[in-house]
């Protein structure tokens, strides 16, 4: 199973992200490709503990083993699912246009954030997730790989 804790999975995601353009249309949802990339950066920052999400942000039922396991490992990500406001808060999200230089910078920031997750100890302490509560490095790695994969597929990448 793919996970952000493996170099090969991160390499595959970077390769897919390289095919993304600022004007790539979404197959579903309301994100533009710059807003989606900014969302993924914020999500990776959350994974590293740089962007904490309050634990009361989601229903407590998501924190229990059977449902948590199904959502992390088994069930497909639903289209149009709401997200934490903190994951929609990068400056690039405020404007409808993005320059070539700003796009290149966002791709660089994404790659750096992805590698920051990869540098974390898969067996060490990871931050709590706003919806799922405490997660292991394995759970974070799989969940975030699936999250990034979902959004890249949203843009045909």
mmCIF file of C-alpha atoms in Angstrom, residues 7-128:
data_model
loop_
_atom_site.group_PDB
_atom_site.id
_atom_site.type_symbol
_atom_site.label_atom_id
_atom_site.label_comp_id
_atom_site.label_asym_id
_atom_site.label_seq_id
_atom_site.Cartn_x
_atom_site.Cartn_y
_atom_site.Cartn_z
ATOM 1 C CA UNK A 7 10.454 7.362 -1.056
ATOM 2 C CA UNK A 8 8.903 5.563 -4.040
ATOM 3 C CA UNK A 9 5.387 6.779 -3.200
ATOM 4 C CA UNK A 10 6.633 10.348 -2.792
ATOM 5 C CA UNK A 11 8.501 10.111 -6.108
ATOM 6 C CA UNK A 12 5.329 8.957 -7.857
ATOM 7 C CA UNK A 13 3.372 11.879 -6.415
ATOM 8 C CA UNK A 14 6.032 14.388 -7.492
ATOM 9 C CA UNK A 15 5.999 12.914 -10.994
ATOM 10 C CA UNK A 16 2.215 13.256 -11.172
ATOM 11 C CA UNK A 17 2.331 16.800 -9.787
ATOM 12 C CA UNK A 18 4.792 17.783 -12.538
ATOM 13 C CA UNK A 19 1.978 17.187 -15.059
ATOM 14 C CA UNK A 20 -0.280 19.693 -13.286
ATOM 15 C CA UNK A 21 -0.646 23.192 -14.757
ATOM 16 C CA UNK A 22 -2.252 26.307 -13.273
ATOM 17 C CA UNK A 23 -5.048 26.086 -15.839
ATOM 18 C CA UNK A 24 -5.653 22.321 -15.606
ATOM 19 C CA UNK A 25 -9.429 21.962 -15.242
ATOM 20 C CA UNK A 26 -10.926 19.953 -12.403
ATOM 21 C CA UNK A 27 -12.953 16.868 -13.250
ATOM 22 C CA UNK A 28 -15.122 17.549 -10.206
ATOM 23 C CA UNK A 29 -15.379 20.015 -7.330
ATOM 24 C CA UNK A 30 -14.720 23.735 -7.038
ATOM 25 C CA UNK A 31 -10.929 23.820 -6.643
ATOM 26 C CA UNK A 32 -8.725 25.389 -9.275
ATOM 27 C CA UNK A 33 -5.387 23.623 -9.637
ATOM 28 C CA UNK A 34 -3.531 26.418 -7.722
ATOM 29 C CA UNK A 35 -6.077 26.230 -4.877
ATOM 30 C CA UNK A 36 -5.833 22.448 -4.805
ATOM 31 C CA UNK A 37 -2.027 22.526 -4.679
ATOM 32 C CA UNK A 38 -2.160 25.095 -1.869
ATOM 33 C CA UNK A 39 -4.623 22.833 -0.030
ATOM 34 C CA UNK A 40 -2.218 19.898 -0.359
ATOM 35 C CA UNK A 41 0.659 22.007 0.983
ATOM 36 C CA UNK A 42 -1.412 22.965 4.027
ATOM 37 C CA UNK A 43 -2.392 19.330 4.496
ATOM 38 C CA UNK A 44 1.266 18.266 4.461
ATOM 39 C CA UNK A 45 2.066 21.028 6.956
ATOM 40 C CA UNK A 46 -0.684 19.580 9.186
ATOM 41 C CA UNK A 47 0.930 16.137 8.882
ATOM 42 C CA UNK A 48 4.274 17.512 10.068
ATOM 43 C CA UNK A 49 2.649 19.294 13.008
ATOM 44 C CA UNK A 50 3.363 22.773 11.571
ATOM 45 C CA UNK A 51 -0.353 23.512 11.165
ATOM 46 C CA UNK A 52 -2.339 22.205 14.131
ATOM 47 C CA UNK A 53 -6.049 21.536 13.681
ATOM 48 C CA UNK A 54 -8.210 21.673 16.834
ATOM 49 C CA UNK A 55 -9.283 18.155 17.870
ATOM 50 C CA UNK A 56 -12.887 19.260 18.327
ATOM 51 C CA UNK A 57 -13.054 20.045 14.589
ATOM 52 C CA UNK A 58 -14.746 16.753 13.655
ATOM 53 C CA UNK A 59 -17.195 14.197 15.086
ATOM 54 C CA UNK A 60 -15.744 11.974 17.814
ATOM 55 C CA UNK A 61 -17.023 8.836 16.057
ATOM 56 C CA UNK A 62 -14.199 9.161 13.474
ATOM 57 C CA UNK A 63 -11.662 8.522 16.246
ATOM 58 C CA UNK A 64 -12.741 4.928 16.910
ATOM 59 C CA UNK A 65 -10.915 1.975 15.423
ATOM 60 C CA UNK A 66 -13.408 0.338 13.060
ATOM 61 C CA UNK A 67 -14.544 3.511 11.288
ATOM 62 C CA UNK A 68 -11.110 5.141 11.460
ATOM 63 C CA UNK A 69 -9.518 2.073 9.864
ATOM 64 C CA UNK A 70 -12.120 1.942 7.083
ATOM 65 C CA UNK A 71 -11.691 5.633 6.267
ATOM 66 C CA UNK A 72 -7.893 5.556 6.294
ATOM 67 C CA UNK A 73 -7.284 2.272 4.474
ATOM 68 C CA UNK A 74 -10.369 1.056 2.628
ATOM 69 C CA UNK A 75 -13.159 3.412 1.602
ATOM 70 C CA UNK A 76 -12.633 5.775 -1.341
ATOM 71 C CA UNK A 77 -12.425 9.478 -0.591
ATOM 72 C CA UNK A 78 -15.808 11.048 -1.305
ATOM 73 C CA UNK A 79 -15.943 13.879 -3.803
ATOM 74 C CA UNK A 80 -16.904 17.260 -2.384
ATOM 75 C CA UNK A 81 -16.194 16.383 1.239
ATOM 76 C CA UNK A 82 -15.769 19.453 3.483
ATOM 77 C CA UNK A 83 -12.309 20.265 4.802
ATOM 78 C CA UNK A 84 -10.844 22.156 7.729
ATOM 79 C CA UNK A 85 -10.740 25.951 7.148
ATOM 80 C CA UNK A 86 -7.037 25.908 8.075
ATOM 81 C CA UNK A 87 -6.368 23.816 4.969
ATOM 82 C CA UNK A 88 -7.778 26.574 2.776
ATOM 83 C CA UNK A 89 -5.649 29.415 4.067
ATOM 84 C CA UNK A 90 -2.645 29.984 1.796
ATOM 85 C CA UNK A 91 -2.356 33.384 0.055
ATOM 86 C CA UNK A 92 -2.490 31.779 -3.403
ATOM 87 C CA UNK A 93 -6.028 30.690 -2.569
ATOM 88 C CA UNK A 94 -7.211 34.272 -2.308
ATOM 89 C CA UNK A 95 -6.712 35.193 -5.953
ATOM 90 C CA UNK A 96 -8.057 33.642 -9.104
ATOM 91 C CA UNK A 97 -4.808 34.067 -11.076
ATOM 92 C CA UNK A 98 -1.287 32.833 -10.460
ATOM 93 C CA UNK A 99 1.887 33.916 -12.201
ATOM 94 C CA UNK A 100 4.358 31.426 -13.644
ATOM 95 C CA UNK A 101 6.845 32.367 -10.911
ATOM 96 C CA UNK A 102 4.274 31.895 -8.149
ATOM 97 C CA UNK A 103 3.245 28.526 -9.644
ATOM 98 C CA UNK A 104 6.867 27.368 -9.742
ATOM 99 C CA UNK A 105 7.271 28.465 -6.119
ATOM 100 C CA UNK A 106 4.136 26.547 -5.057
ATOM 101 C CA UNK A 107 5.459 23.399 -6.756
ATOM 102 C CA UNK A 108 8.757 23.855 -4.908
ATOM 103 C CA UNK A 109 6.984 24.382 -1.567
ATOM 104 C CA UNK A 110 4.870 21.278 -2.239
ATOM 105 C CA UNK A 111 7.974 19.161 -2.936
ATOM 106 C CA UNK A 112 9.655 20.476 0.223
ATOM 107 C CA UNK A 113 6.561 19.772 2.344
ATOM 108 C CA UNK A 114 6.317 16.269 0.883
ATOM 109 C CA UNK A 115 9.961 15.588 1.727
ATOM 110 C CA UNK A 116 9.476 16.995 5.243
ATOM 111 C CA UNK A 117 6.839 14.311 5.815
ATOM 112 C CA UNK A 118 9.210 11.721 4.358
ATOM 113 C CA UNK A 119 11.931 12.796 6.793
ATOM 114 C CA UNK A 120 9.733 12.044 9.799
ATOM 115 C CA UNK A 121 10.379 8.853 11.740
ATOM 116 C CA UNK A 122 7.599 6.430 10.727
ATOM 117 C CA UNK A 123 7.818 4.852 14.192
ATOM 118 C CA UNK A 124 8.084 8.126 16.110
ATOM 119 C CA UNK A 125 5.459 10.453 17.547
ATOM 120 C CA UNK A 126 3.212 12.122 14.964
ATOM 121 C CA UNK A 127 0.752 14.947 15.592
ATOM 122 C CA UNK A 128 -2.910 14.290 16.257
#
